[in-house]
Coordinates of C-alpha atoms in Angstrom, one line a residue:
Chain A
M1 CA -38.5 28.2 13.2
Q2 CA -40.6 30.7 11.1
I3 CA -42.3 29.7 8.0
Q4 CA -43.2 32.3 5.4
L5 CA -45.4 31.9 2.4
S6 CA -45.1 34.4 -0.4
A7 CA -47.5 34.6 -3.2
V8 CA -47.6 30.7 -3.3
V9 CA -49.8 29.4 -6.1
P10 CA -50.0 25.8 -7.0
V11 CA -49.5 25.4 -10.9
P12 CA -52.1 22.6 -11.3
L13 CA -54.8 24.7 -9.4
R14 CA -53.8 28.1 -10.9
E15 CA -57.1 28.9 -12.6
K16 CA -59.3 27.7 -9.7
V17 CA -57.2 29.4 -7.0
L18 CA -57.0 32.7 -8.7
Q19 CA -60.9 32.9 -9.1
Q20 CA -61.6 32.1 -5.4
Q21 CA -60.9 33.9 -2.2
S22 CA -58.2 32.2 -0.2
D23 CA -56.4 33.1 3.1
I24 CA -53.3 31.2 1.9
W25 CA -52.9 31.0 -1.9
N26 CA -51.2 34.0 -3.5
R27 CA -50.8 35.7 -0.2
D28 CA -48.0 36.6 2.1
I29 CA -48.4 34.8 5.4
T30 CA -46.1 34.1 8.3
F31 CA -46.4 31.2 10.6
L32 CA -44.8 32.2 13.9
P33 CA -43.0 29.6 16.0
G34 CA -45.1 27.8 18.6
Q35 CA -48.4 28.7 17.1
F36 CA -51.3 26.2 16.6
I37 CA -52.6 26.8 13.2
K38 CA -55.7 25.3 11.6
I39 CA -56.3 25.3 7.8
K40 CA -59.8 24.6 6.9
A41 CA -60.9 23.7 3.5
P42 CA -63.4 21.8 1.5
S43 CA -62.1 18.8 -0.4
G44 CA -60.1 19.4 -3.7
T45 CA -58.9 23.0 -2.7
G46 CA -55.3 21.9 -2.2
K47 CA -54.9 21.0 1.5
T48 CA -52.6 18.0 0.8
T49 CA -50.9 20.0 -1.8
L50 CA -50.2 22.8 0.8
V51 CA -48.8 20.3 3.4
H52 CA -46.5 18.9 0.7
Y53 CA -45.3 22.3 -0.1
L54 CA -44.8 23.2 3.6
Y55 CA -42.8 19.9 4.1
H56 CA -41.1 20.4 0.7
I57 CA -41.8 17.1 -1.0
R58 CA -43.7 18.8 -3.8
H59 CA -42.3 21.7 -5.8
D60 CA -45.0 22.5 -8.5
Y61 CA -45.8 26.1 -7.3
T62 CA -45.0 29.6 -8.1
G63 CA -44.0 32.1 -5.2
T64 CA -41.8 31.0 -2.4
V65 CA -42.1 29.0 0.7
S66 CA -39.3 30.2 3.1
V67 CA -38.1 28.5 6.3
D68 CA -36.0 30.7 8.7
G69 CA -35.7 33.3 5.9
K70 CA -34.4 30.8 3.3
P71 CA -36.5 29.5 0.5
W72 CA -36.8 25.7 0.4
P73 CA -34.9 25.2 -2.8
A74 CA -31.7 26.6 -1.1
Y75 CA -31.5 23.8 1.4
S76 CA -29.5 20.8 0.4
R77 CA -30.8 17.2 0.6
D78 CA -28.6 16.7 3.7
D79 CA -29.9 19.8 5.3
L80 CA -33.4 18.7 4.5
A81 CA -32.9 15.4 6.2
V82 CA -31.5 17.2 9.5
I83 CA -34.7 19.4 9.3
R84 CA -37.0 16.4 9.0
Q85 CA -35.2 14.5 11.7
S86 CA -35.1 17.2 14.3
R87 CA -37.3 20.3 13.4
I88 CA -40.2 19.3 11.4
S89 CA -42.4 16.3 11.8
V90 CA -45.4 15.2 9.7
V91 CA -48.5 13.0 9.6
F92 CA -49.5 12.5 6.0
Q93 CA -53.1 12.1 4.9
D94 CA -52.1 8.8 3.3
L95 CA -50.3 7.9 6.5
R96 CA -47.4 6.3 4.6
I97 CA -46.8 3.3 6.8
F98 CA -44.1 0.6 5.8
E99 CA -46.2 -2.5 5.2
Q100 CA -43.1 -4.8 5.5
L101 CA -42.6 -3.5 9.2
T102 CA -44.5 -4.1 12.3
A103 CA -46.3 -1.1 13.8
T104 CA -43.6 -0.9 16.5
E105 CA -40.9 -0.9 13.8
N106 CA -42.6 1.8 11.9
I107 CA -42.5 4.1 14.9
E108 CA -39.0 2.9 16.0
L109 CA -37.8 3.9 12.5
K110 CA -38.5 7.5 13.4
R111 CA -37.2 7.2 16.9
V112 CA -33.7 6.0 16.0
M113 CA -33.3 7.8 12.6
G114 CA -31.6 10.8 14.1
P115 CA -28.1 10.8 15.8
Q116 CA -29.7 10.9 19.3
A117 CA -33.1 9.3 20.2
F118 CA -35.5 11.9 21.5
Y119 CA -37.5 9.4 23.6
P120 CA -36.7 6.1 25.1
P121 CA -38.3 3.0 23.5
E122 CA -40.8 2.7 26.4
K123 CA -42.5 5.8 25.1
I124 CA -43.8 3.9 22.1
R125 CA -45.8 1.5 24.3
E126 CA -46.9 4.4 26.6
M127 CA -48.3 6.5 23.7
A128 CA -49.8 3.3 22.0
E129 CA -51.7 2.7 25.2
R130 CA -53.0 6.2 25.4
L131 CA -54.3 6.0 21.8
G132 CA -55.6 2.5 22.3
V133 CA -53.2 0.7 19.7
S134 CA -51.0 -1.3 22.0
H135 CA -52.6 -4.5 20.9
V136 CA -51.6 -4.0 17.4
L137 CA -48.0 -3.0 18.0
Q138 CA -46.5 -6.4 16.8
Q139 CA -48.7 -6.7 13.7
S140 CA -47.3 -6.0 10.4
G141 CA -48.2 -2.7 8.9
A142 CA -50.1 -4.3 6.0
T143 CA -52.7 -5.8 8.4
L144 CA -53.5 -2.6 10.1
S145 CA -56.8 -0.8 9.7
Y146 CA -56.9 2.8 8.6
G147 CA -57.7 4.0 12.1
E148 CA -54.8 2.0 13.5
R149 CA -52.5 3.2 10.8
Q150 CA -53.5 6.8 11.5
R151 CA -52.7 6.4 15.2
I152 CA -49.3 4.6 14.4
A153 CA -48.5 7.6 12.0
I154 CA -49.3 10.1 14.8
I155 CA -47.1 8.2 17.2
R156 CA -44.4 8.0 14.7
A157 CA -44.6 11.7 14.1
L158 CA -44.3 12.4 17.8
M159 CA -41.2 10.2 18.4
Q160 CA -38.7 12.9 17.3
P161 CA -37.9 16.4 18.2
F162 CA -39.6 19.0 16.2
E163 CA -40.5 22.7 16.1
W164 CA -43.4 22.3 13.7
L165 CA -45.7 19.4 13.3
M166 CA -47.6 19.2 9.9
M167 CA -50.7 17.1 10.0
D168 CA -52.9 16.5 7.0
E169 CA -56.4 15.6 8.2
P170 CA -55.0 13.5 11.0
F171 CA -58.1 12.4 12.5
S172 CA -60.0 11.4 9.3
H173 CA -60.3 7.7 10.2
L174 CA -60.9 8.2 14.0
D175 CA -64.0 8.3 15.9
D176 CA -64.4 11.4 18.1
A177 CA -63.3 9.7 21.2
N178 CA -60.2 8.5 19.8
A179 CA -59.7 11.8 17.8
D180 CA -59.8 13.7 21.3
K181 CA -57.4 11.3 22.8
A182 CA -55.0 11.8 19.9
A183 CA -55.4 15.5 19.9
Q184 CA -54.7 15.7 23.7
L185 CA -51.5 13.7 23.2
I186 CA -50.4 16.0 20.4
A187 CA -51.1 19.1 22.2
E188 CA -49.1 17.9 25.1
E189 CA -46.2 16.9 23.0
C190 CA -46.3 20.3 21.1
H191 CA -46.4 22.1 24.5
S192 CA -43.6 20.2 26.0
R193 CA -41.5 21.1 22.9
K194 CA -42.8 24.6 22.6
A195 CA -43.6 23.5 19.1
G196 CA -46.3 24.8 16.7
F197 CA -48.4 22.7 14.4
I198 CA -50.2 23.2 11.1
L199 CA -53.2 21.1 10.9
T200 CA -55.6 20.9 7.7
D201 CA -59.1 19.6 8.0
L202 CA -62.4 19.7 6.3
D203 CA -64.6 20.9 9.2
H204 CA -64.5 23.2 12.0
D205 CA -63.4 21.7 15.4
Q206 CA -62.6 22.6 18.8
R207 CA -59.9 20.0 19.7
F208 CA -57.1 22.5 20.0
D209 CA -56.9 26.1 21.1
Y210 CA -55.9 27.4 17.8
H211 CA -54.0 30.7 17.5
Q212 CA -55.0 31.1 13.8
T213 CA -57.5 29.7 11.5
Y214 CA -57.1 30.0 7.8
Y215 CA -59.7 29.2 5.0
L216 CA -58.0 27.8 2.0
Chain B
M1 CA -33.7 -1.8 17.5
P2 CA -30.8 -0.1 15.5
F3 CA -31.6 2.0 12.5
Y4 CA -29.7 -0.2 10.1
Q5 CA -31.6 -3.2 11.3
I6 CA -34.9 -1.6 10.3
L7 CA -33.4 -0.7 7.0
K8 CA -32.6 -4.2 6.3
K9 CA -36.2 -5.1 6.6
I10 CA -37.1 -2.2 4.2
I11 CA -34.2 -2.3 1.6
R12 CA -34.0 -5.9 0.5
T13 CA -30.6 -6.6 -1.1
G14 CA -31.6 -10.2 -1.9
V15 CA -32.8 -9.3 -5.4
G16 CA -30.4 -10.5 -8.0
K17 CA -28.3 -12.2 -5.4
G18 CA -27.2 -14.8 -8.1
R19 CA -25.8 -11.9 -10.2
F20 CA -24.1 -10.4 -7.1
W21 CA -22.4 -13.7 -6.2
M22 CA -21.3 -14.1 -9.9
A23 CA -19.8 -10.7 -9.8
A24 CA -18.2 -11.5 -6.4
I25 CA -16.6 -14.7 -7.8
G26 CA -15.5 -12.6 -10.9
L27 CA -13.8 -10.1 -8.5
G28 CA -12.1 -13.0 -6.7
I29 CA -10.7 -14.4 -9.9
A30 CA -9.7 -11.0 -11.3
M31 CA -7.8 -10.3 -8.1
L32 CA -6.2 -13.5 -8.2
L33 CA -5.0 -13.2 -11.8
I34 CA -3.8 -9.7 -11.1
L35 CA -1.9 -10.7 -7.9
V36 CA -0.4 -13.8 -9.6
A37 CA 0.8 -11.7 -12.5
L38 CA 2.4 -9.1 -10.1
Q39 CA 3.9 -11.8 -8.0
V40 CA 5.3 -13.8 -10.9
H41 CA 6.8 -10.6 -12.3
R42 CA 8.5 -10.0 -8.9
N43 CA 9.8 -13.4 -8.5
F44 CA 11.2 -13.3 -11.9
N45 CA 12.9 -10.0 -11.2
E46 CA 14.1 -11.5 -7.8
L47 CA 15.6 -14.5 -9.6
L48 CA 17.4 -12.1 -12.1
Y49 CA 18.7 -9.6 -9.7
S50 CA 18.8 -10.6 -6.1
K51 CA 22.2 -11.1 -4.6
K52 CA 21.1 -14.7 -3.5
N53 CA 20.5 -15.9 -7.1
E54 CA 23.6 -14.0 -8.5
N55 CA 25.0 -16.0 -11.3
E56 CA 28.7 -15.0 -11.5
R57 CA 29.0 -16.4 -15.1
A58 CA 26.3 -14.8 -16.4
D59 CA 27.5 -11.3 -15.5
F60 CA 30.2 -11.0 -18.1
L61 CA 29.9 -11.2 -21.8
V62 CA 32.7 -11.5 -24.3
I63 CA 31.4 -9.8 -27.4
N64 CA 32.8 -9.9 -30.9
K65 CA 31.6 -9.2 -34.3
R66 CA 29.9 -12.2 -36.2
V67 CA 32.4 -13.4 -38.8
T68 CA 30.5 -13.7 -42.1
N69 CA 31.5 -15.0 -45.3
A70 CA 32.0 -11.5 -46.7
M71 CA 34.3 -10.6 -43.9
M72 CA 36.6 -13.6 -44.5
G73 CA 40.0 -12.5 -45.5
N74 CA 39.5 -9.1 -44.2
P75 CA 40.3 -9.2 -40.4
A76 CA 39.9 -5.4 -40.2
L77 CA 36.2 -5.9 -40.7
T78 CA 35.9 -7.9 -37.4
T79 CA 37.5 -5.3 -35.3
F80 CA 35.6 -2.5 -33.5
T81 CA 35.9 1.0 -34.6
P82 CA 36.2 3.7 -31.8
Q83 CA 32.7 4.8 -32.4
E84 CA 31.4 1.3 -32.0
I85 CA 33.3 1.1 -28.9
K86 CA 32.0 4.3 -27.6
D87 CA 28.4 3.3 -28.4
L88 CA 28.5 -0.1 -26.9
S89 CA 30.3 1.1 -23.7
S90 CA 27.6 3.9 -23.3
Q91 CA 24.6 1.5 -23.3
A92 CA 22.5 1.2 -20.2
F93 CA 23.0 -2.4 -19.8
V94 CA 26.7 -2.0 -19.6
D95 CA 28.2 -1.9 -16.1
G96 CA 31.8 -2.5 -16.9
F97 CA 33.5 -2.5 -20.2
H98 CA 37.0 -3.2 -21.5
E99 CA 38.6 -4.2 -24.7
I100 CA 40.3 -7.4 -24.8
T101 CA 44.0 -6.7 -25.5
A102 CA 45.4 -8.9 -28.0
A103 CA 49.1 -9.8 -28.3
E104 CA 51.2 -8.1 -31.0
F105 CA 53.7 -10.8 -31.0
N106 CA 53.9 -14.5 -31.7
V107 CA 53.7 -17.1 -28.9
K108 CA 54.9 -20.6 -28.8
L109 CA 54.3 -23.0 -26.0
V110 CA 56.8 -25.7 -25.3
A111 CA 55.9 -28.5 -23.0
D112 CA 59.0 -30.6 -22.7
Q113 CA 57.5 -33.0 -20.3
L114 CA 54.8 -33.9 -22.7
G115 CA 56.9 -33.6 -25.6
F116 CA 54.8 -31.2 -27.7
T117 CA 55.2 -27.6 -29.0
T118 CA 52.3 -25.5 -30.1
E119 CA 51.7 -22.1 -31.5
M120 CA 49.6 -20.1 -29.1
F121 CA 48.2 -16.6 -28.6
F122 CA 47.6 -14.5 -25.6
E123 CA 45.1 -11.9 -24.6
A124 CA 44.6 -9.9 -21.6
V125 CA 41.7 -8.1 -19.7
P126 CA 41.9 -6.1 -16.5
D127 CA 41.9 -8.3 -13.4
S128 CA 38.4 -7.1 -12.3
F129 CA 36.9 -9.0 -15.2
I130 CA 38.5 -12.3 -14.5
D131 CA 36.7 -15.0 -12.4
V132 CA 39.9 -16.8 -11.3
K133 CA 41.2 -15.5 -8.0
S134 CA 44.9 -16.6 -7.5
A135 CA 47.6 -15.1 -5.5
D136 CA 50.0 -16.1 -8.4
W137 CA 48.1 -13.9 -10.8
K138 CA 50.7 -11.1 -11.1
W139 CA 53.7 -10.3 -13.2
Q140 CA 56.5 -7.7 -13.0
A141 CA 59.2 -6.9 -15.4
G142 CA 61.9 -9.4 -15.0
Q143 CA 59.8 -12.1 -13.7
Q144 CA 60.6 -15.4 -15.4
E145 CA 57.4 -17.1 -14.5
V146 CA 54.2 -15.9 -16.5
P147 CA 50.9 -16.8 -15.0
V148 CA 48.3 -18.0 -17.5
I149 CA 44.6 -18.7 -17.3
V150 CA 43.1 -20.9 -19.9
P151 CA 39.4 -21.6 -20.5
S152 CA 38.0 -24.7 -18.7
N153 CA 36.9 -26.0 -22.0
F154 CA 40.6 -26.4 -23.0
L155 CA 41.2 -29.0 -20.3
N156 CA 37.9 -30.9 -21.0
M157 CA 38.8 -30.8 -24.6
F158 CA 42.2 -32.3 -24.0
N159 CA 41.0 -34.9 -21.5
F160 CA 38.0 -36.1 -23.0
G161 CA 38.5 -35.4 -26.7
F162 CA 42.2 -35.5 -27.4
A163 CA 43.7 -37.6 -24.6
L164 CA 41.2 -40.5 -24.9
G165 CA 41.4 -40.6 -28.7
N166 CA 45.2 -40.6 -28.8
N167 CA 46.0 -42.8 -25.7
I168 CA 47.4 -40.0 -23.8
P169 CA 46.9 -39.7 -20.2
Q170 CA 44.3 -37.4 -18.8
F171 CA 45.3 -34.6 -16.4
S172 CA 43.6 -33.2 -13.3
E173 CA 43.5 -29.5 -12.9
E174 CA 46.1 -29.9 -10.0
T175 CA 48.6 -31.6 -12.3
V176 CA 48.0 -29.1 -15.0
K177 CA 48.8 -26.3 -12.6
S178 CA 51.9 -27.9 -11.5
L179 CA 53.3 -28.1 -15.1
S180 CA 55.5 -25.2 -16.2
P181 CA 55.7 -25.4 -19.9
G182 CA 58.1 -22.9 -21.7
V183 CA 56.7 -19.7 -23.2
V184 CA 58.5 -18.4 -26.1
I185 CA 57.4 -14.9 -27.5
S186 CA 59.0 -13.6 -30.6
Q187 CA 58.7 -10.8 -33.2
G188 CA 60.9 -11.5 -36.3
L189 CA 64.2 -12.6 -34.9
R190 CA 63.8 -11.3 -31.5
T191 CA 62.7 -13.9 -28.9
A192 CA 62.3 -14.1 -25.2
S193 CA 61.7 -17.3 -23.2
F194 CA 59.6 -17.5 -20.0
R195 CA 58.2 -20.3 -17.9
G196 CA 54.5 -20.5 -18.2
R197 CA 52.3 -21.6 -15.2
I198 CA 48.7 -22.1 -15.5
V199 CA 47.1 -20.8 -12.4
G200 CA 43.4 -21.2 -13.1
F201 CA 40.7 -22.2 -15.5
S202 CA 38.1 -19.7 -16.5
D203 CA 34.6 -20.4 -17.2
R204 CA 33.9 -16.8 -18.1
I205 CA 36.5 -15.9 -20.8
S206 CA 37.3 -18.4 -23.6
T207 CA 40.8 -17.3 -24.3
V208 CA 44.3 -17.6 -23.0
L209 CA 44.9 -14.9 -20.6
V210 CA 48.2 -13.3 -19.2
P211 CA 48.3 -10.5 -16.8
M212 CA 47.8 -7.0 -18.1
S213 CA 51.3 -6.0 -16.9
F214 CA 53.0 -8.7 -18.9
M215 CA 50.8 -8.0 -22.0
E216 CA 51.7 -4.3 -21.8
W217 CA 55.4 -5.0 -21.4
A218 CA 55.6 -7.6 -24.1
N219 CA 53.5 -5.6 -26.6
S220 CA 56.0 -2.6 -25.9
V221 CA 59.0 -4.7 -26.4
Y222 CA 58.0 -7.3 -28.9
G223 CA 55.0 -5.7 -30.6
T224 CA 54.9 -4.4 -34.1
G225 CA 54.5 -0.9 -32.8
V226 CA 51.1 -0.7 -34.5
T227 CA 48.4 -1.1 -31.9
K228 CA 45.9 -3.7 -33.1
A229 CA 42.3 -2.5 -33.1
P230 CA 40.3 -4.5 -30.5
S231 CA 38.2 -7.4 -32.0
R232 CA 36.8 -8.6 -28.7
V233 CA 35.4 -6.7 -25.8
I234 CA 34.3 -7.9 -22.4
V235 CA 31.2 -6.3 -20.9
K236 CA 30.0 -6.6 -17.4
T237 CA 26.2 -6.6 -17.1
K238 CA 23.8 -6.9 -14.4
D239 CA 21.4 -8.7 -16.5
P240 CA 22.6 -10.8 -19.5
S241 CA 19.1 -11.7 -20.3
D242 CA 18.0 -8.2 -20.9
P243 CA 15.9 -8.2 -24.1
V244 CA 17.5 -4.8 -24.9
L245 CA 20.9 -6.2 -24.7
A246 CA 20.0 -9.1 -27.0
A247 CA 18.4 -6.9 -29.5
Y248 CA 21.4 -4.4 -29.5
L249 CA 23.8 -7.4 -30.3
Q250 CA 21.4 -8.6 -33.0
D251 CA 21.1 -5.3 -34.5
H252 CA 24.8 -4.7 -34.7
G253 CA 25.8 -8.0 -35.9
Y254 CA 27.7 -8.8 -32.6
A255 CA 28.0 -12.3 -31.3
T256 CA 28.5 -13.5 -27.8
D257 CA 27.9 -16.6 -25.7
E258 CA 24.4 -17.5 -26.7
E259 CA 23.9 -19.6 -23.7
K260 CA 24.2 -16.5 -21.6
T261 CA 21.6 -14.5 -23.5
R262 CA 19.2 -17.4 -24.4
Y263 CA 17.5 -16.5 -21.1
S264 CA 16.3 -13.2 -22.5
K265 CA 13.9 -15.2 -25.0
V266 CA 12.4 -17.0 -21.9
R267 CA 12.1 -13.9 -20.2
V268 CA 10.2 -12.1 -23.1
I269 CA 7.9 -15.0 -23.2
V270 CA 7.4 -15.1 -19.4
Q271 CA 6.8 -11.3 -19.5
T272 CA 4.4 -11.6 -22.3
I273 CA 2.3 -14.4 -20.6
V274 CA 2.4 -12.5 -17.3
S275 CA 1.2 -9.4 -19.2
I276 CA -1.6 -11.3 -20.7
V277 CA -2.7 -12.8 -17.3
G278 CA -2.6 -9.5 -15.8
F279 CA -4.5 -8.0 -18.6
F280 CA -7.3 -10.5 -18.4
G281 CA -7.3 -9.9 -14.6
I282 CA -7.9 -6.3 -15.3
V283 CA -10.7 -7.0 -17.9
L284 CA -12.4 -9.3 -15.6
L285 CA -12.1 -6.7 -12.7
M286 CA -13.9 -4.2 -15.1
F287 CA -16.7 -6.6 -15.7
A288 CA -17.0 -7.4 -12.1
L289 CA -17.3 -3.7 -11.3
L290 CA -19.8 -3.3 -14.0
V291 CA -21.9 -6.2 -12.7
F292 CA -21.6 -4.6 -9.1
S293 CA -22.7 -1.3 -10.4
M294 CA -25.8 -2.9 -12.2
F295 CA -26.6 -4.9 -9.1
I296 CA -26.7 -1.8 -6.9
Q297 CA -28.8 0.0 -9.6
L298 CA -31.2 -3.0 -9.5
V299 CA -31.4 -3.0 -5.7
I300 CA -32.1 0.6 -5.5
A301 CA -34.6 0.5 -8.3
S302 CA -36.5 -2.4 -6.7
C303 CA -36.9 -0.4 -3.5
K304 CA -37.4 2.9 -5.1
K305 CA -40.8 3.5 -3.4
E306 CA -39.3 2.6 0.0
I307 CA -36.2 4.7 -0.4
R308 CA -38.3 7.6 -1.4
L309 CA -40.4 7.3 1.7
L310 CA -37.5 6.9 3.9
I311 CA -36.1 10.1 2.5
T312 CA -39.4 11.8 2.9
L313 CA -39.4 10.8 6.6
G314 CA -36.0 12.3 6.9
T315 CA -33.5 9.7 6.2
A316 CA -30.3 11.3 4.9
P317 CA -29.1 10.1 1.7
R318 CA -25.7 9.6 3.4
Q319 CA -27.3 7.1 5.8
L320 CA -28.7 5.1 2.9
Q321 CA -25.4 5.1 1.2
R322 CA -23.6 4.0 4.4
Y323 CA -26.2 1.2 4.8
L324 CA -26.0 -0.1 1.3
L325 CA -22.1 -0.1 1.2
K326 CA -22.1 -1.9 4.5
Q327 CA -24.0 -4.6 2.8
F328 CA -21.5 -5.3 0.2
V329 CA -18.1 -3.9 1.2
P330 CA -17.2 -6.3 4.0
L331 CA -17.6 -9.2 1.2
Y332 CA -15.2 -7.3 -1.0
V333 CA -12.7 -7.1 1.7
V334 CA -13.1 -10.8 2.5
I335 CA -12.6 -11.5 -1.1
G336 CA -9.6 -9.4 -1.3
L337 CA -8.0 -11.0 1.7
L338 CA -8.9 -14.3 0.4
A339 CA -7.2 -13.7 -2.9
L340 CA -4.2 -12.4 -1.1
A341 CA -4.1 -15.5 1.0
V342 CA -4.2 -17.9 -2.0
V343 CA -1.5 -16.0 -3.6
A344 CA 0.5 -16.1 -0.3
G345 CA -0.2 -19.9 -0.3
L346 CA 1.0 -20.2 -3.9
Q347 CA 4.1 -18.1 -3.3
W348 CA 5.0 -20.2 -0.3
W349 CA 4.6 -23.4 -2.4
A350 CA 6.6 -22.0 -5.3
S351 CA 9.4 -20.8 -3.2
G352 CA 9.7 -24.2 -1.7
L353 CA 9.7 -25.8 -5.2
L354 CA 12.2 -23.2 -6.6
A355 CA 14.6 -23.7 -3.6
K356 CA 15.1 -27.2 -4.6
H357 CA 16.5 -26.0 -7.8
K358 CA 18.6 -23.5 -6.1
M359 CA 16.6 -20.6 -7.0
Y360 CA 15.5 -18.4 -4.0
V361 CA 12.4 -16.2 -3.9
S362 CA 10.8 -14.8 -1.0
A363 CA 8.3 -17.2 0.7
L364 CA 5.8 -14.3 1.3
P365 CA 4.0 -12.3 -1.2
G366 CA 5.7 -8.8 -1.7
L367 CA 4.6 -5.3 -0.9
T368 CA 3.5 -5.0 -4.4
A369 CA 0.7 -7.6 -4.0
L370 CA -0.5 -6.0 -0.7
I371 CA -0.5 -2.6 -2.4
A372 CA -2.3 -4.1 -5.5
T373 CA -4.9 -5.6 -3.2
A374 CA -5.5 -2.3 -1.4
V375 CA -5.8 -0.5 -4.8
V376 CA -8.1 -2.9 -6.2
L377 CA -10.4 -2.9 -3.2
L378 CA -10.2 0.9 -3.0
L379 CA -11.2 1.0 -6.7
V380 CA -14.1 -1.4 -5.9
Y381 CA -15.2 0.8 -3.0
I382 CA -15.0 4.0 -5.1
V383 CA -17.0 2.4 -8.0
N384 CA -19.7 1.2 -5.5
L385 CA -19.9 4.4 -3.7
R386 CA -20.4 6.2 -6.9
A387 CA -23.1 3.8 -8.0
V388 CA -24.9 4.0 -4.7
R389 CA -24.7 7.8 -4.6
K390 CA -25.8 8.3 -8.2
H391 CA -28.8 5.9 -7.9
I392 CA -29.9 7.2 -4.6
A393 CA -29.8 10.7 -6.0
D394 CA -32.0 9.5 -8.9
V395 CA -34.7 8.1 -6.7

């Protein structure tokens, strides 16, 4: 799955974006399948906005974001659901955990949402153990700390098949040790699927072998 | 854990449960009213038209013009004109039609055994209109014995009115049938004598009948030569209580046995009541549908944030629709089946009750009720589906 950005400019950041140099905004860029892509930017330059554009949950931009040669608005709601169930997965910066569900249920939701489960249920525990959150699996989402939520959100994103994984500051609430563990898991999962990812972050890091790094 | 079970924890349908149950009860009552209305309508038709309940007497009507004061002294006004005959015989409620042929000669009945003589009259209708079946009901030229059918009322009037009051013995039907009074027909000076023989008593036609063959022969030989215009006609009808028939007679100033058409008033009343019940059923159904739609809107609005996140994570709107409908539709089906079961019970009870009065209706609700249940459920389903679809799309 190829993702193309063509002269994308966020409407709310228009003035600011046009004054500054950017590798992404107002340019034509193609993200090739299987690439590990890092997007580095200071706060307030629109990282989250970009991820939302790429995941097609915000639409306040000029220019086009195309997926497989087709602009996002040309996809129907049902097409979109299929893509989000099987081709693009996401870790939001604000994590978006259901507070009324337990941690397991939050992950399970994504495992069983599609017509066929990608992983067996045991995989949840296995990944939770690797990331050190197996002890909170039965806790309700409301009682989890940010660090725990972040790791649950990562596991949730990895429960489904995907060709692209979008991650918006996925390690912001983790210490280095835990971030490394998570990065390793993500890299393995991406490799096994031959999938690429787009990761946004504030700083430089060496956790992945990035194919491309862009400055927003 | 199946997806729908997780959804159950996210989308709480418990909000406004009271309203939902009220709408569900409303739906049940609405369905009951609609089904009862349809069923009563069907039973009524069955009572009217089915072979089992066929009421021989009610199928034939003798119609004549109402004699008013203005008509008195002018018999021509009470006869039917050819146009009137044509119009009446072409009405939809007329299955069979014939003029009652009147004698154009004088008739005298001489009962020597009883010692009385009386002026009489004869009329004739085709055999197919007569309710008395008798092997003796035939006449050929040269036959001395003339079979006669008299109204049952005649014998009753004689036995209970005349005989009792005048100390004359009463007669059984058999005895009367065995009598053979003399029948003298005449026109001016020409006369002919026959032996009369009462072969039966008619409940249907209140006149003295002779076979058509005798009437035709006698009219040709002893008639005045001028054919009398018909003043009475007999009509065979499937449904003497047809309000159209009653209205037709009323409009044209015709009269018939009121007893036979009285049913039409009952029928209009029943139809009106049934229509009103059905109407209220439909109104109630509309309200129930409205409340269901509002309930669905409320459920979706109260979980707006959750539904939005579910869609963001990749849940198809169709999955949400299916989940929400699954929460409500089984209840509708249960309500529908319950209403149908209650109506079936009522029908069974009513058929038992009516059978005691020799009225037969089916013990099971008809196909109409089944179809109506299916149609109402389908309607409820479609309205729900549309509401779910619309409000999910709005999220």
